[in-house]
């Protein structure tokens, strides 16, 4: 019997976990008869009863496995830990809040087994129920990254993905500390079939992503998959040098024709402020790349497990 590993990151999800398990049981019973699930819950430092519930579930259901982190390492680290432990013929990453509908799994599996794809990816085509400002910035992010990165990150792509073992192994071979799964999925390549679906609201609990956390995450994505901002800093530098060189010539010529015509310090202050701003911006851009390089060279582990019922397999 073929096995499908489901990797489920959880951060304070005690309300969503029971509904998730119920839905998975239903889908496997009704639509995936010939397949056995392997449910790998990755507790990302929850402070509620999530881990307790998962452990209790594991007592009755042998297919339930868990890894519990020593603190909150983030969803990306949880995905990595889950992929590392997955023993299935196929692996899928999915949220526990049922915003990634498990009912799509049979079709996704069909794409891999019958149509020869290596991966089945999902993307949200609507963002209903999401705050307007959040949708606006999400769209702006995808537009920007499309223009400045060679890695094609699909608009609205979710982390929800079903993959074959070669894809899983390729993802694990990328050992970077600053992980941006949406980009990594694309970077490894392989043939992917996309499934589209409308946004569904969370079954229970609340989103774990504040606007600020998402903002930092988007910067992570840009820094990880594009060096265009660094080029932007250089372009701005060249442009401004050119403008100031031109101004010097114009002012010198003017001074020679109409002596004492160039005066006034207010304009100078404006120019200084603008230059200061641009220099700081460029320094900031440089700093972002430096900071990411710094965290990479330290080679700290992507996560630390406090407790686990399943060992790394891959
Ligand atoms: N999650 C996690 N660690 C985090 C944040 C989120 O493991 O630091 C999990 C969370 O429990 C959920 C999934 O990642 O299963 C997606 O989170 P959420 O539903 O809050 O994100 P949204 O769907 O709002 O983008
Ligand atoms: Mg969610």
Tab-separated table of C-alpha atoms and ligand atoms in Angstrom:
chain	number	residue	atom	x	y	z
A	1	UNK	CA	0.000	0.000	0.000
A	2	UNK	CA	1.363	3.393	-0.947
A	3	UNK	CA	1.836	5.935	1.808
A	4	UNK	CA	1.213	9.669	1.725
A	5	UNK	CA	3.037	11.724	4.350
A	6	UNK	CA	1.138	14.829	5.370
A	7	UNK	CA	3.311	17.468	6.970
A	8	UNK	CA	1.300	19.741	9.191
A	9	UNK	CA	2.934	22.718	10.946
A	10	UNK	CA	1.031	23.745	14.066
A	11	UNK	CA	1.384	26.795	16.237
A	12	UNK	CA	-1.271	27.072	18.945
A	13	UNK	CA	-3.874	25.185	16.963
A	14	UNK	CA	-5.743	23.262	19.661
A	15	UNK	CA	-9.055	24.363	18.172
A	16	UNK	CA	-8.257	23.337	14.608
A	17	UNK	CA	-6.469	20.008	15.176
A	18	UNK	CA	-9.559	17.813	15.847
A	19	UNK	CA	-11.412	19.135	12.789
A	20	UNK	CA	-8.322	18.572	10.656
A	21	UNK	CA	-7.901	14.969	11.761
A	22	UNK	CA	-11.570	14.295	11.146
A	23	UNK	CA	-11.408	15.703	7.621
A	24	UNK	CA	-8.240	13.738	6.785
A	25	UNK	CA	-9.855	10.528	8.030
A	26	UNK	CA	-12.897	11.247	5.880
A	27	UNK	CA	-10.910	11.997	2.718
A	28	UNK	CA	-8.732	8.887	3.064
A	29	UNK	CA	-11.715	6.685	3.805
A	30	UNK	CA	-13.919	7.995	1.024
A	31	UNK	CA	-11.547	8.952	-1.781
A	32	UNK	CA	-8.106	7.492	-1.110
A	33	UNK	CA	-8.871	3.907	-0.168
A	34	UNK	CA	-5.691	2.325	-1.482
A	35	UNK	CA	-3.434	4.748	0.369
A	36	UNK	CA	-2.232	4.979	3.935
A	37	UNK	CA	-1.741	8.400	5.533
A	38	UNK	CA	1.233	9.322	7.665
A	39	UNK	CA	0.327	12.416	9.635
A	40	UNK	CA	3.380	14.330	10.798
A	41	UNK	CA	2.355	17.161	13.105
A	42	UNK	CA	5.158	19.628	13.690
A	43	UNK	CA	4.475	21.557	16.856
A	44	UNK	CA	6.252	24.851	16.309
A	45	UNK	CA	6.599	25.818	19.978
A	46	UNK	CA	2.903	25.979	20.822
A	47	UNK	CA	2.002	27.294	24.241
A	48	UNK	CA	-1.519	25.876	24.287
A	49	UNK	CA	-2.638	22.255	24.470
A	50	UNK	CA	-1.752	21.433	20.833
A	51	UNK	CA	1.053	19.006	21.665
A	52	UNK	CA	-0.974	17.298	24.360
A	53	UNK	CA	-3.800	16.761	21.875
A	54	UNK	CA	-1.484	15.446	19.192
A	55	UNK	CA	0.087	12.990	21.652
A	56	UNK	CA	-3.310	11.773	22.743
A	57	UNK	CA	-4.296	11.257	19.121
A	58	UNK	CA	-1.066	9.327	18.498
A	59	UNK	CA	-1.994	6.859	21.240
A	60	UNK	CA	-5.078	5.759	19.298
A	61	UNK	CA	-3.926	6.348	15.735
A	62	UNK	CA	-0.569	4.828	14.808
A	63	UNK	CA	-0.393	6.965	11.660
A	64	UNK	CA	-0.055	10.114	13.792
A	65	UNK	CA	3.553	11.176	14.408
A	66	UNK	CA	4.889	14.364	15.889
A	67	UNK	CA	7.945	16.556	16.231
A	68	UNK	CA	7.869	19.231	18.887
A	69	UNK	CA	10.237	22.201	18.662
A	70	UNK	CA	12.061	23.653	21.648
A	71	UNK	CA	10.598	27.065	20.733
A	72	UNK	CA	8.880	28.799	17.827
A	73	UNK	CA	11.175	28.419	14.817
A	74	UNK	CA	8.605	29.454	12.206
A	75	UNK	CA	6.513	27.616	9.657
A	76	UNK	CA	9.402	27.235	7.221
A	77	UNK	CA	11.475	25.344	9.789
A	78	UNK	CA	8.448	23.184	10.586
A	79	UNK	CA	8.047	22.292	6.906
A	80	UNK	CA	11.722	21.336	6.738
A	81	UNK	CA	11.510	19.134	9.843
A	82	UNK	CA	8.423	17.395	8.463
A	83	UNK	CA	9.963	16.754	5.053
A	84	UNK	CA	13.057	15.393	6.736
A	85	UNK	CA	10.992	12.865	8.679
A	86	UNK	CA	8.534	11.860	5.922
A	87	UNK	CA	8.699	8.185	4.992
A	88	UNK	CA	5.832	8.156	2.477
A	89	UNK	CA	5.947	7.520	-1.262
A	90	UNK	CA	4.487	10.997	-1.588
A	91	UNK	CA	4.568	13.958	0.741
A	92	UNK	CA	2.229	16.894	1.105
A	93	UNK	CA	2.621	20.045	3.132
A	94	UNK	CA	-0.636	21.474	4.451
A	95	UNK	CA	-2.005	23.897	7.041
A	96	UNK	CA	-3.953	22.522	9.942
A	97	UNK	CA	-6.715	25.161	9.708
A	98	UNK	CA	-8.310	23.497	6.641
A	99	UNK	CA	-7.530	26.528	4.489
A	100	UNK	CA	-5.703	23.997	2.318
A	101	UNK	CA	-8.619	21.714	1.451
A	102	UNK	CA	-7.673	18.022	1.930
A	103	UNK	CA	-10.470	17.197	-0.526
A	104	UNK	CA	-8.113	18.323	-3.313
A	105	UNK	CA	-5.693	15.503	-2.499
A	106	UNK	CA	-7.257	12.827	-4.752
A	107	UNK	CA	-7.041	15.094	-7.805
A	108	UNK	CA	-3.516	16.129	-6.918
A	109	UNK	CA	-2.516	12.502	-6.595
A	110	UNK	CA	-4.095	11.730	-9.949
A	111	UNK	CA	-1.971	14.420	-11.589
A	112	UNK	CA	1.167	12.731	-10.275
A	113	UNK	CA	0.252	9.096	-10.811
A	114	UNK	CA	-1.761	9.285	-14.029
A	115	UNK	CA	-0.556	12.433	-15.773
A	116	UNK	CA	3.144	12.131	-15.050
A	117	UNK	CA	3.649	15.291	-13.012
A	118	UNK	CA	6.215	15.373	-10.196
A	119	UNK	CA	4.336	17.886	-8.138
A	120	UNK	CA	0.835	19.166	-7.607
A	121	UNK	CA	0.772	22.762	-6.405
A	122	UNK	CA	-2.117	24.923	-5.301
A	123	UNK	CA	-2.894	28.579	-5.652
A	124	UNK	CA	-5.607	30.767	-4.273
A	125	UNK	CA	-7.427	32.705	-6.931
A	126	UNK	CA	-9.440	34.827	-4.526
A	127	UNK	CA	-8.505	36.511	-1.313
A	128	UNK	CA	-11.999	36.925	0.070
A	129	UNK	CA	-12.168	37.302	3.808
A	130	UNK	CA	-8.689	38.753	3.964
A	131	UNK	CA	-8.083	42.352	5.073
A	132	UNK	CA	-7.919	44.654	2.023
A	133	UNK	CA	-4.554	46.149	2.935
A	134	UNK	CA	-3.062	42.673	3.260
A	135	UNK	CA	-4.349	41.614	-0.164
A	136	UNK	CA	-3.027	44.819	-1.687
A	137	UNK	CA	0.475	44.292	-0.333
A	138	UNK	CA	0.431	40.593	-1.206
A	139	UNK	CA	-0.364	41.465	-4.824
A	140	UNK	CA	2.323	44.157	-4.850
A	141	UNK	CA	4.806	41.615	-3.507
A	142	UNK	CA	4.094	39.089	-6.270
A	143	UNK	CA	4.299	41.788	-8.928
A	144	UNK	CA	7.641	43.023	-7.612
A	145	UNK	CA	9.212	39.616	-7.251
A	146	UNK	CA	8.061	38.661	-10.766
A	147	UNK	CA	9.950	41.586	-12.163
A	148	UNK	CA	13.146	41.241	-10.225
A	149	UNK	CA	13.680	37.518	-9.797
A	150	UNK	CA	14.437	34.723	-12.235
A	151	UNK	CA	12.599	32.306	-9.974
A	152	UNK	CA	8.948	32.383	-11.049
A	153	UNK	CA	6.927	32.607	-7.870
A	154	UNK	CA	3.306	32.019	-8.810
A	155	UNK	CA	0.802	34.633	-7.638
A	156	UNK	CA	-1.286	33.310	-4.777
A	157	UNK	CA	0.775	30.094	-4.530
A	158	UNK	CA	0.236	28.239	-1.285
A	159	UNK	CA	2.689	26.065	0.572
A	160	UNK	CA	0.111	23.269	0.092
A	161	UNK	CA	1.800	20.889	-2.292
A	162	UNK	CA	1.882	17.179	-3.025
A	163	UNK	CA	5.237	15.903	-4.239
A	164	UNK	CA	7.126	12.777	-5.164
A	165	UNK	CA	10.240	11.653	-3.336
A	166	UNK	CA	12.731	13.165	-5.833
A	167	UNK	CA	11.132	16.590	-5.278
A	168	UNK	CA	11.226	16.101	-1.520
A	169	UNK	CA	14.888	15.124	-1.653
A	170	UNK	CA	15.690	18.112	-3.847
A	171	UNK	CA	14.012	20.427	-1.331
A	172	UNK	CA	15.952	18.884	1.531
A	173	UNK	CA	19.208	19.282	-0.353
A	174	UNK	CA	18.720	23.048	-0.022
A	175	UNK	CA	20.091	23.537	3.452
A	176	UNK	CA	19.726	27.284	3.718
A	177	UNK	CA	18.735	28.736	7.047
A	178	UNK	CA	16.535	31.534	5.678
A	179	UNK	CA	13.926	29.433	3.966
A	180	UNK	CA	11.227	30.764	1.651
A	181	UNK	CA	9.355	27.666	0.540
A	182	UNK	CA	7.360	29.282	-2.260
A	183	UNK	CA	10.650	30.174	-3.909
A	184	UNK	CA	12.417	26.911	-3.061
A	185	UNK	CA	9.571	24.910	-4.637
A	186	UNK	CA	10.073	26.825	-7.875
A	187	UNK	CA	13.837	26.808	-7.702
A	188	UNK	CA	14.110	23.010	-7.641
A	189	UNK	CA	12.063	22.831	-10.828
A	190	UNK	CA	10.218	19.603	-11.782
A	191	UNK	CA	6.890	19.376	-13.571
A	192	UNK	CA	4.131	20.946	-11.540
A	193	UNK	CA	0.402	20.903	-12.161
A	194	UNK	CA	-1.426	23.813	-10.567
A	195	UNK	CA	-4.757	23.517	-8.850
A	196	UNK	CA	-6.750	26.648	-8.237
A	197	UNK	CA	-9.225	27.206	-5.479
A	198	UNK	CA	-11.145	29.968	-3.798
A	199	UNK	CA	-10.006	31.180	-0.421
A	200	UNK	CA	-11.677	29.425	2.485
A	201	UNK	CA	-11.814	30.867	5.953
A	202	UNK	CA	-9.996	29.244	8.823
A	203	UNK	CA	-11.981	26.464	10.497
A	204	UNK	CA	-11.045	27.686	13.984
A	205	UNK	CA	-8.491	29.839	15.778
A	206	UNK	CA	-6.731	32.873	14.369
A	207	UNK	CA	-4.070	33.566	11.786
A	208	UNK	CA	-0.533	33.484	13.172
A	209	UNK	CA	0.741	36.050	10.699
A	210	UNK	CA	0.603	39.675	11.708
A	211	UNK	CA	1.009	42.298	9.020
A	212	UNK	CA	4.530	43.015	10.254
A	213	UNK	CA	5.503	39.326	10.230
A	214	UNK	CA	4.253	39.058	6.636
A	215	UNK	CA	6.175	42.178	5.681
A	216	UNK	CA	9.415	40.703	7.045
A	217	UNK	CA	8.626	37.419	5.293
A	218	UNK	CA	8.215	39.194	1.964
A	219	UNK	CA	11.594	40.910	2.418
A	220	UNK	CA	13.056	37.488	3.144
A	221	UNK	CA	11.589	36.229	-0.137
A	222	UNK	CA	13.008	39.114	-2.122
A	223	UNK	CA	16.456	38.920	-0.556
A	224	UNK	CA	16.556	35.135	-0.979
A	225	UNK	CA	15.566	35.101	-4.630
A	226	UNK	CA	16.805	38.321	-6.142
A	227	UNK	CA	19.827	40.558	-5.990
A	228	UNK	CA	18.045	43.300	-7.951
A	229	UNK	CA	17.758	45.631	-4.913
A	230	UNK	CA	21.558	45.706	-4.755
A	231	UNK	CA	21.703	46.692	-8.420
A	232	UNK	CA	19.086	49.362	-7.687
A	233	UNK	CA	21.443	50.893	-5.121
A	234	UNK	CA	24.204	51.095	-7.721
A	235	UNK	CA	21.893	52.495	-10.392
A	236	UNK	CA	20.695	55.225	-8.027
A	237	UNK	CA	24.306	56.026	-7.184
A	238	UNK	CA	25.284	56.385	-10.844
A	239	UNK	CA	22.196	58.455	-11.631
A	240	UNK	CA	22.725	60.859	-8.761
A	241	UNK	CA	26.423	61.258	-9.521
A	242	UNK	CA	25.495	62.105	-13.084
A	243	UNK	CA	22.886	64.672	-12.004
A	244	UNK	CA	25.285	66.354	-9.573
A	245	UNK	CA	28.040	66.439	-12.184
A	246	UNK	CA	25.643	68.118	-14.600
A	247	UNK	CA	24.528	70.603	-11.941
A	248	UNK	CA	28.139	71.562	-11.191
A	249	UNK	CA	28.741	72.364	-14.854
A	250	UNK	CA	25.506	74.344	-15.185
A	251	UNK	CA	26.174	76.316	-11.995
A	252	UNK	CA	29.766	77.076	-12.970
A	253	UNK	CA	28.707	78.332	-16.382
A	254	UNK	CA	25.924	80.415	-14.792
A	255	UNK	CA	28.349	81.876	-12.257
A	256	UNK	CA	30.722	82.879	-15.073
A	257	UNK	CA	27.982	84.577	-17.114
A	258	UNK	CA	25.991	86.100	-14.232
A	259	UNK	CA	28.368	86.429	-11.230
A	260	UNK	CA	26.818	85.938	-7.707
A	261	UNK	CA	23.630	84.471	-9.127
A	262	UNK	CA	23.887	81.123	-7.285
A	263	UNK	CA	23.033	81.528	-3.620
A	264	UNK	CA	20.618	80.185	-1.036
A	265	UNK	CA	21.132	77.453	1.531
A	266	UNK	CA	17.559	76.097	1.695
A	267	UNK	CA	17.921	74.287	-1.592
A	268	UNK	CA	21.209	72.892	-0.350
A	269	UNK	CA	19.568	71.478	2.767
A	270	UNK	CA	16.930	69.750	0.633
A	271	UNK	CA	19.585	68.190	-1.551
A	272	UNK	CA	21.569	67.053	1.495
A	273	UNK	CA	18.484	65.472	3.037
A	274	UNK	CA	17.651	63.658	-0.152
A	275	UNK	CA	21.212	62.401	-0.532
A	276	UNK	CA	21.275	61.295	3.097
A	277	UNK	CA	18.024	59.413	2.599
A	278	UNK	CA	19.248	57.653	-0.495
A	279	UNK	CA	22.578	56.722	1.098
A	280	UNK	CA	20.772	55.290	4.111
A	281	UNK	CA	18.351	53.376	1.891
A	282	UNK	CA	21.234	51.837	-0.013
A	283	UNK	CA	23.002	51.006	3.232
A	284	UNK	CA	19.815	49.371	4.458
A	285	UNK	CA	19.531	47.254	1.308
A	286	UNK	CA	23.141	46.199	1.684
A	287	UNK	CA	22.523	45.479	5.342
A	288	UNK	CA	19.649	43.121	4.497
A	289	UNK	CA	21.883	40.977	2.328
A	290	UNK	CA	24.692	41.133	4.861
A	291	UNK	CA	22.348	40.086	7.661
A	292	UNK	CA	21.073	37.103	5.688
A	293	UNK	CA	24.623	36.104	4.784
A	294	UNK	CA	25.540	36.406	8.469
A	295	UNK	CA	22.773	34.063	9.574
A	296	UNK	CA	23.717	31.619	6.812
A	297	UNK	CA	27.430	31.452	7.630
A	298	UNK	CA	26.710	30.747	11.278
A	299	UNK	CA	25.265	27.434	10.094
A	300	UNK	CA	22.901	27.096	13.004
A	301	UNK	CA	20.451	24.204	12.778
A	302	UNK	CA	17.140	25.074	11.094
A	303	UNK	CA	15.230	23.828	14.141
A	304	UNK	CA	15.795	22.111	17.478
A	305	UNK	CA	13.397	19.387	18.542
A	306	UNK	CA	12.481	19.009	22.182
A	307	UNK	CA	10.549	15.820	21.711
A	308	UNK	CA	9.760	13.641	18.715
A	309	UNK	CA	8.038	10.396	17.886
A	310	UNK	CA	9.635	10.141	14.445
A	311	UNK	CA	13.311	10.364	13.529
A	312	UNK	CA	14.703	12.110	10.455
A	313	UNK	CA	14.345	9.606	7.642
A	314	UNK	CA	15.878	11.412	4.722
B	1	LIG	N1	2.390	28.154	11.683
B	1	LIG	C1	3.537	27.626	12.273
B	1	LIG	N2	4.453	28.475	12.802
B	1	LIG	C2	4.323	29.832	12.753
B	1	LIG	C3	3.159	30.358	12.117
B	1	LIG	C4	2.232	29.481	11.602
B	1	LIG	O1	3.704	26.398	12.336
B	1	LIG	O2	5.194	30.549	13.255
B	1	LIG	C5	1.403	27.215	11.102
B	1	LIG	C6	-0.020	27.405	11.588
B	1	LIG	O3	-0.280	26.658	12.753
B	1	LIG	C7	-0.837	26.900	10.392
B	1	LIG	C8	0.035	27.284	9.214
B	1	LIG	O4	1.354	27.473	9.725
B	1	LIG	O5	-1.009	25.501	10.396
B	1	LIG	C9	-0.448	28.537	8.516
B	1	LIG	O6	-0.614	29.582	9.446
B	1	LIG	P1	-1.834	30.568	9.394
B	1	LIG	O7	-3.100	29.813	9.127
B	1	LIG	O8	-1.788	31.385	10.650
B	1	LIG	O9	-1.456	31.460	8.150
B	1	LIG	P2	-2.461	32.081	7.046
B	1	LIG	O10	-3.280	30.933	6.526
B	1	LIG	O11	-3.262	33.094	7.758
B	1	LIG	O12	-1.541	32.628	6.008
B	2	LIG	MG1	-4.366	29.667	7.579
